[in-house]
Amino acid sequence: MIMSLKYQPLLNRKGFLLFIIPLVLLTVAIFFSILMWLSKSRALISQKSYEIDIARGVCDGALDILVQAIHNQTPLPQGIREFNSIPHSSFVHYFGQVELNETFQAGHSRLMSLTEHQYRHAFETLEKSFPGVEIECNLQGQAEPHSEFLVDPISRQVEFELRCRTWYASVKVDHMIKKKVWIYNMASEAYTRFTIFHHDSVGGSYNKTLLDGAGRVINNMIPLIAFNHNPKSDKSDNELLALKKSEEKRSFDRLTTSGTSKKLKHAIEDRGYQYYGNSQFRPTDLRIGGGMRFETYSEEWLLFNPYYEKFSPVYKLYREFLPPRLQSQYRVTNLYEDPDGDVEKETSGWGLVKFWKGGFWNISKDHPDYPGKYIGGWTPFSSAIHPFGTIDQMSRTRIIGNTIRTSWRVSKLFLDRVASESDERQYERCMGYDYEMTPENSLISPLPSLPYFPDNSFPSSALEPFLGYKGNIVRECDEPTKIKPADTFIPQYLFEKHDEYSRASSGYSFNNPLQLIDMALFSHDDMPPHFNKGFQGYTLIDDDRERGKRDKYEIDAITGEAFERADGSGAYFRFDYNFLNPDVIQRKKIYMPALTVKELEDRGYLRANSWVGPEIPLKIVGDLEIGEKFEFQSRTSLYVDGHCKVSPVRSRQYLLLNCKTLEFTKKQNFEKKKEVNIYEGIFVGRNGIRHTLEHPDSLVVHGTLAGSPIEDSFFSIPTMVVYDSSNDYRQGKQDNAFRAMMEPSILNWEIKP
Amino acid sequence: MKKKSAFTLVEILFASGMILVLFMGFVTMSLQSHRQTVMSRDKLKATFYARETIDAIRGALTLIDSEKLGSLSNRFNGDSFFEIKTPPDLKVDVFTTTLLKSRDNGLNSASTVFLSRMPSNFQRLVKISPSFRRYNGNPDLYNVEVQIRWKQDSKTYNRQVRQVTVVGANETGHHFEY
């Protein structure tokens, strides 16, 4: 049998087909399954991505809410609220806790309890924006130890990490932000009281002390504050410091806690300031506002707000508290002139001072209510007291920045009326008007402080605003048109002749930066003014006078520049009567000898670690470098025409260092990484101030600092520099940044670095 | 007798029907997969656009001082959505838009953001509203909501993603250190 191989078509191989076709189908099925799986994966990825982004947006939002909450609850100095009003459940309170040293940690619930309700509400709203979103945040960080009370590194630096985790659907997002925040010590009255920042280098400057009606300082230990006010600025002065006008609680008591008051009181008084604290320890009640608090023998003191609307910014002193002389009756002569000038009557009687009002006033010649009057209106603008101080205590206030002083001193005396025929007639006439006539206020006599009327007489129109006891004004009344106070009204306390005083206290003058308002460079106890008994003028000691003949320099009071004197006369201070003359004070000269550093060393003034120089102003030719552990042991005023490089200096005496450029520096100390560099005195950098301290060393100036500009780096370390946000160095306005002052004659600071 | 090895007609018809049914299933799967892929891709894109927009707005709001921003009456203070349209005939992938029209050039430049070009079937809607205001009236926090909508197999916008966040208003004098 012949075997033949016949071709059989594949199709005909059923078995094979039954195998291959399902295989193909399976392959295709697998392919499509993979395709489906891939597309589902993509869908899952896109969904996950969406969920992640939702969680991320919510997480970032939560961080922003908490950062804003922390930011807004840690106010800058000018935004400081009353300390007691800050709730315990707030970030600033939390960060400011004494026990909060080194590290801290706050969980979500704690964090929420610290957060203000509106932020918490925003937080909850955000959480509800997507169903199922959960947010959990926590805070941890590190804080520098709390500053020693009144040592005045006023800020405390807190570094923290804020971490928020968000869960949404199946995803979790974890974001963290790191920040540093400066917490200002709001409990420090010294800081609050004596540190004022000015946002403009030009403006009015007024010293503020508490004086009685005779110009006496109520207490010898007083805070002395100067401030620049820029009348053109729309920024309210009272926003510069602690309290806002809208806040009803005016007492500074609220800036501190009762538990620390006692300590604070001693600390302030140790520094020579008068304490205005909690009632238990309060010798004087310091309040913002005008007027006098009768019961407590205290003045309501208009701090930093010369334009306070409701209260007259003058101080008022009642008879009981006037000097004994003014508590007794005075002989008063009133001169009455008929409007036609035909009749002139003189009435006289005994007057009794009811109270005394004093302060500075703006005068407007065209008061809208009194058109055509030569002097129509008055606007009280400051409770500043006599710019040259008093016989008891001269003003120690210095000016920060170039200032213009406009001062009017007007006093108001209410007198007993003495009945006479003419008086009765006037009384009757005046009754027809809205004027409350009583025996005590029927006559008014201002002190003759206006130079417009050299004969010491005043048209009654000038007085009209002052007649407004209880708001009433006498008009067209047959009152005397001129009131001439009797001689007994001239207060002998201030000047030998009252017209001298009035001339000096009324006027318009330009003042040099850092010039003492009362004296050039030194306070009154060095150089008493001429009205002090025994004062005959002041000259340098002989040596210095002789040297002054050789070193003939003077400083222009306006520009601050020193130049050689033209007349070649000797160096001396000219503190005669003309010094107080407002015409002269505008171009006051300060004469001083000029020496090189080598000459200073040769004379023994400048030593390795100390300065013991003559207590007169000196000009230093060239640069000056002051090393570490340097102490000024005598009252010192140096005008350096070069660069000053100053390490921390100690000065228990008055120190003024006025340099062309000023650099705060310190040799690097690797062993002590953190340290407070304390500079005591008044430091001026005419052309600029900077520091080269190593971060994070802090810089504390116990005194005054002024310069234009202040370099950016100055703000990069913890310092006592207080700045207004509008002058934030990041805003490029640092040229106007001035450190406000602390009276430098307070010499017993306790330094606890 | 010769054995027949071929399929019968019935067998072939049955097999063809089976294959057809399976093929139809594959086609359906394929279409579904494609649609899902497109949707996933679009959603991913939309998520990106939303995130990009949120980030751009966050950056812009951080740059602008809230005091200036708060004093302006503009869409930053509105409660309704506004659309940021991709400029027509855009040749590049990125365009700039100014969120805030102001006379102040500084504000204009600060509020100018870079955004990606979106396909024509996409729409970008933004709502920025103050969360609450500070005592001085300036906004302290902004609620920001972004919606990206797109059309898929439809003439109307039938798909969307939404993102929400809160942005802290920038304040002059911020005393944080970054």
Coordinates of N, CA, C and O in Angstrom, one line a residue, chain A residues 197-289:
Chain A
F197 N 9.1 107.0 69.5 CA 9.6 107.1 68.2 C 9.0 108.1 67.4 O 7.8 108.4 67.5
H198 N 9.8 108.7 66.6 CA 9.3 109.8 65.8 C 9.4 109.5 64.3 O 10.4 108.9 63.9
H199 N 8.4 109.8 63.6 CA 8.3 109.4 62.2 C 8.7 110.5 61.3 O 8.6 110.4 60.1
D200 N 9.1 111.6 61.8 CA 9.5 112.7 61.0 C 10.6 113.5 61.7 O 10.6 113.7 62.9
S201 N 11.5 113.9 60.9 CA 12.7 114.6 61.5 C 12.4 116.1 61.7 O 13.1 116.8 62.3
V202 N 11.3 116.6 61.2 CA 11.0 118.0 61.4 C 9.6 118.1 62.0 O 8.7 117.4 61.6
G203 N 9.5 118.9 63.0 CA 8.2 119.1 63.6 C 8.4 119.9 64.9 O 9.5 120.3 65.2
G204 N 7.3 120.1 65.5 CA 7.4 120.8 66.8 C 7.9 119.9 67.9 O 7.7 118.7 67.8
S205 N 8.6 120.4 68.8 CA 9.0 119.6 69.9 C 8.8 120.3 71.2 O 9.1 121.5 71.3
Y206 N 8.2 119.7 72.1 CA 7.9 120.3 73.3 C 8.3 119.4 74.5 O 8.1 118.2 74.5
N207 N 8.9 120.0 75.4 CA 9.2 119.3 76.6 C 8.0 119.1 77.4 O 7.1 120.0 77.4
K208 N 8.0 118.1 78.1 CA 6.8 117.8 79.0 C 7.3 117.5 80.4 O 7.9 116.4 80.5
T209 N 7.0 118.3 81.3 CA 7.2 117.9 82.6 C 6.0 118.3 83.4 O 5.1 119.0 82.9
L210 N 6.0 117.9 84.6 CA 4.9 118.3 85.5 C 5.3 119.5 86.3 O 6.3 119.3 87.1
L211 N 4.7 120.6 86.1 CA 5.1 121.7 86.9 C 3.8 122.3 87.6 O 2.7 122.0 87.2
D212 N 4.1 122.9 88.7 CA 2.9 123.6 89.3 C 2.7 125.0 88.7 O 3.4 125.3 87.7
G213 N 1.8 125.7 89.2 CA 1.4 126.9 88.6 C 2.5 128.0 88.6 O 2.5 128.9 87.7
A214 N 3.4 127.8 89.5 CA 4.5 128.8 89.5 C 5.6 128.3 88.6 O 6.7 128.9 88.6
G215 N 5.4 127.2 87.9 CA 6.4 126.7 87.0 C 7.3 125.7 87.7 O 8.3 125.3 87.2
R216 N 7.0 125.4 89.0 CA 7.8 124.5 89.7 C 7.5 123.1 89.2 O 6.4 122.7 89.0
V217 N 8.5 122.3 89.3 CA 8.3 120.9 89.0 C 7.6 120.3 90.3 O 8.0 120.6 91.4
I218 N 6.6 119.5 90.1 CA 5.9 119.0 91.2 C 6.8 118.1 92.0 O 6.8 118.1 93.2
N219 N 7.6 117.3 91.4 CA 8.5 116.5 92.1 C 9.8 116.5 91.3 O 9.8 116.6 90.1
N220 N 10.8 116.5 92.1 CA 12.1 116.6 91.4 C 12.4 115.4 90.5 O 13.2 115.5 89.6
M221 N 11.9 114.3 90.9 CA 12.1 113.1 90.1 C 11.0 112.9 89.1 O 10.0 112.4 89.4
I222 N 11.3 113.4 88.0 CA 10.2 113.4 87.0 C 10.7 112.7 85.7 O 11.8 112.7 85.4
P223 N 9.8 112.2 85.0 CA 10.1 111.8 83.6 C 10.2 113.0 82.7 O 9.4 113.9 82.8
L224 N 11.1 113.0 81.9 CA 11.3 114.1 80.9 C 11.3 113.5 79.5 O 12.1 112.7 79.2
I225 N 10.4 114.0 78.8 CA 10.2 113.4 77.5 C 10.1 114.5 76.4 O 9.5 115.6 76.6
A226 N 10.8 114.3 75.4 CA 10.6 115.2 74.2 C 10.1 114.4 73.1 O 10.3 113.2 73.0
F227 N 9.4 115.0 72.2 CA 8.9 114.3 71.1 C 8.8 115.2 69.9 O 8.6 116.4 70.0
N228 N 9.0 114.7 68.8 CA 8.7 115.4 67.6 C 7.3 115.2 67.1 O 6.8 114.0 67.1
H229 N 6.7 116.2 66.8 CA 5.4 116.0 66.3 C 5.4 116.8 64.9 O 5.9 117.8 64.8
N230 N 4.9 116.1 64.0 CA 4.8 116.7 62.7 C 3.3 117.1 62.5 O 2.5 116.3 62.2
P231 N 3.0 118.4 62.6 CA 1.7 118.8 62.5 C 1.0 118.5 61.1 O -0.2 118.4 61.0
K232 N 1.9 118.3 60.1 CA 1.3 118.1 58.8 C 1.0 116.6 58.6 O 0.3 116.3 57.6
S233 N 1.4 115.8 59.5 CA 1.2 114.4 59.4 C -0.2 114.1 59.8 O -0.8 114.7 60.7
D234 N -0.8 113.2 59.1 CA -2.2 112.8 59.5 C -2.1 111.7 60.6 O -3.1 111.2 61.0
K235 N -0.9 111.3 60.9 CA -0.8 110.2 61.9 C -1.0 110.8 63.3 O -0.3 111.8 63.6
S236 N -1.8 110.2 64.0 CA -2.1 110.7 65.3 C -1.0 110.5 66.2 O -0.4 109.4 66.2
D237 N -0.6 111.5 67.0 CA 0.5 111.3 67.9 C 0.3 110.2 68.9 O 1.2 109.5 69.3
N238 N -0.9 110.1 69.3 CA -1.1 109.1 70.4 C -1.1 107.7 69.9 O -1.1 106.8 70.6
E239 N -1.0 107.6 68.6 CA -0.8 106.3 68.1 C 0.7 105.9 68.1 O 1.1 104.7 67.9
L240 N 1.5 106.9 68.4 CA 2.9 106.6 68.5 C 3.3 105.8 69.7 O 4.3 105.2 69.8
L241 N 2.4 105.9 70.7 CA 2.8 105.1 71.9 C 1.7 104.2 72.2 O 1.0 103.6 71.4
A242 N 1.6 104.0 73.5 CA 0.8 102.8 73.9 C -0.7 103.0 73.7 O -1.4 102.0 73.3
L243 N -1.2 104.1 74.1 CA -2.6 104.2 74.2 C -3.2 104.9 72.9 O -2.7 105.8 72.4
K244 N -4.3 104.4 72.6 CA -5.0 105.0 71.5 C -6.1 106.0 72.0 O -6.6 105.8 73.1
K245 N -6.4 106.9 71.2 CA -7.3 107.9 71.6 C -8.7 107.3 71.9 O -9.4 107.7 72.8
S246 N -9.0 106.4 71.1 CA -10.3 105.8 71.2 C -10.5 105.0 72.5 O -11.6 104.6 72.9
E247 N -9.4 104.6 73.1 CA -9.5 103.8 74.2 C -9.8 104.6 75.5 O -9.2 105.7 75.7
E248 N -10.8 104.2 76.2 CA -11.2 105.0 77.3 C -10.3 104.9 78.5 O -10.1 105.8 79.3
K249 N -9.7 103.8 78.6 CA -8.8 103.6 79.8 C -7.5 104.4 79.5 O -6.7 104.0 78.7
R250 N -7.4 105.4 80.2 CA -6.2 106.3 79.9 C -5.0 106.0 80.8 O -4.0 106.5 80.5
S251 N -5.2 105.4 81.8 CA -4.2 105.3 82.8 C -3.1 104.4 82.3 O -3.3 103.3 81.8
F252 N -1.9 104.8 82.6 CA -0.8 103.9 82.3 C -0.7 102.7 83.2 O 0.0 101.8 83.0
D253 N -1.6 102.7 84.2 CA -1.6 101.6 85.1 C -1.8 100.3 84.4 O -1.3 99.3 84.7
R254 N -2.5 100.4 83.3 CA -2.9 99.2 82.7 C -1.8 98.6 81.8 O -2.0 97.6 81.2
L255 N -0.8 99.3 81.7 CA 0.3 98.8 80.9 C 1.1 97.7 81.7 O 2.0 97.1 81.2
T256 N 0.8 97.6 82.9 CA 1.6 96.7 83.7 C 0.7 95.8 84.5 O -0.5 96.1 84.7
T257 N 1.2 94.8 85.1 CA 0.4 93.9 85.9 C 0.6 94.3 87.4 O 1.7 94.8 87.7
S258 N -0.4 94.0 88.2 CA -0.3 94.4 89.5 C 0.9 93.7 90.2 O 1.5 94.3 91.1
G259 N 1.1 92.5 89.8 CA 2.1 91.7 90.5 C 3.5 92.3 90.3 O 4.4 92.1 91.1
T260 N 3.7 93.0 89.3 CA 5.0 93.5 89.0 C 5.2 95.0 89.3 O 6.2 95.6 89.2
S261 N 4.1 95.6 89.8 CA 4.1 97.0 90.0 C 5.1 97.5 91.0 O 5.9 98.4 90.9
K262 N 5.2 96.7 92.1 CA 6.1 97.1 93.2 C 7.6 97.0 92.7 O 8.3 98.0 92.9
K263 N 7.8 96.0 92.0 CA 9.2 95.9 91.5 C 9.5 97.0 90.5 O 10.5 97.6 90.4
L264 N 8.5 97.2 89.7 CA 8.6 98.3 88.7 C 8.8 99.6 89.3 O 9.6 100.4 88.9
K265 N 8.0 99.8 90.3 CA 8.1 101.1 91.0 C 9.6 101.4 91.5 O 10.1 102.5 91.2
H266 N 10.1 100.4 92.1 CA 11.5 100.6 92.6 C 12.4 100.7 91.5 O 13.4 101.6 91.6
A267 N 12.2 100.0 90.5 CA 13.1 100.1 89.3 C 13.1 101.4 88.7 O 14.1 102.0 88.3
I268 N 11.9 102.0 88.6 CA 11.8 103.3 87.9 C 12.4 104.3 88.8 O 13.1 105.2 88.4
E269 N 12.1 104.2 90.1 CA 12.6 105.2 91.0 C 14.1 105.2 91.2 O 14.7 106.2 91.4
D270 N 14.6 104.0 91.1 CA 16.0 103.8 91.2 C 16.7 104.6 90.0 O 17.9 105.0 90.1
R271 N 16.0 104.7 89.0 CA 16.6 105.4 87.8 C 16.3 106.9 87.9 O 16.7 107.6 87.0
G272 N 15.6 107.3 88.9 CA 15.5 108.7 89.1 C 14.2 109.2 88.4 O 14.0 110.4 88.4
Y273 N 13.3 108.3 88.0 CA 12.1 108.8 87.5 C 11.0 108.7 88.5 O 11.0 107.9 89.4
Q274 N 10.0 109.5 88.2 CA 8.9 109.4 89.1 C 8.0 108.3 88.6 O 7.8 108.1 87.4
Y275 N 7.4 107.6 89.5 CA 6.6 106.4 89.1 C 5.1 106.8 89.0 O 4.6 107.5 89.9
Y276 N 4.6 106.4 87.9 CA 3.1 106.6 87.8 C 2.6 105.2 87.6 O 2.4 104.7 86.5
G277 N 2.3 104.5 88.7 CA 1.9 103.1 88.5 C 0.6 102.8 89.1 O -0.3 103.7 89.2
N278 N 0.4 101.6 89.5 CA -0.8 101.2 90.1 C -1.1 102.1 91.4 O -0.2 102.6 92.0
S279 N -2.4 102.1 91.7 CA -2.8 103.1 92.7 C -2.2 102.8 94.1 O -1.9 103.8 94.8
Q280 N -1.9 101.6 94.3 CA -1.3 101.3 95.6 C 0.0 102.0 95.9 O 0.4 102.4 97.0
F281 N 0.7 102.2 94.8 CA 2.1 102.8 94.9 C 2.1 104.1 94.2 O 3.2 104.6 93.9
R282 N 1.0 104.7 94.0 CA 1.0 105.8 93.1 C 1.1 107.2 93.8 O 0.3 107.5 94.6
P283 N 2.2 107.8 93.6 CA 2.3 109.1 94.2 C 1.6 110.2 93.4 O 1.1 111.2 93.9
T284 N 1.5 109.9 92.1 CA 0.9 110.9 91.2 C 0.1 110.1 90.2 O 0.5 109.1 89.7
D285 N -1.0 110.6 89.9 CA -1.9 110.0 88.9 C -1.6 110.6 87.6 O -2.0 111.7 87.3
L286 N -1.0 109.8 86.7 CA -0.7 110.3 85.4 C -1.8 109.8 84.4 O -2.1 108.7 84.3
R287 N -2.4 110.8 83.8 CA -3.4 110.4 82.8 C -3.2 111.2 81.6 O -2.6 112.3 81.6
I288 N -3.8 110.7 80.6 CA -3.8 111.4 79.3 C -5.0 112.4 79.3 O -6.1 111.9 79.6
G289 N -4.7 113.5 78.9 CA -5.8 114.5 78.8 C -5.4 115.8 79.5 O -4.3 115.9 80.0

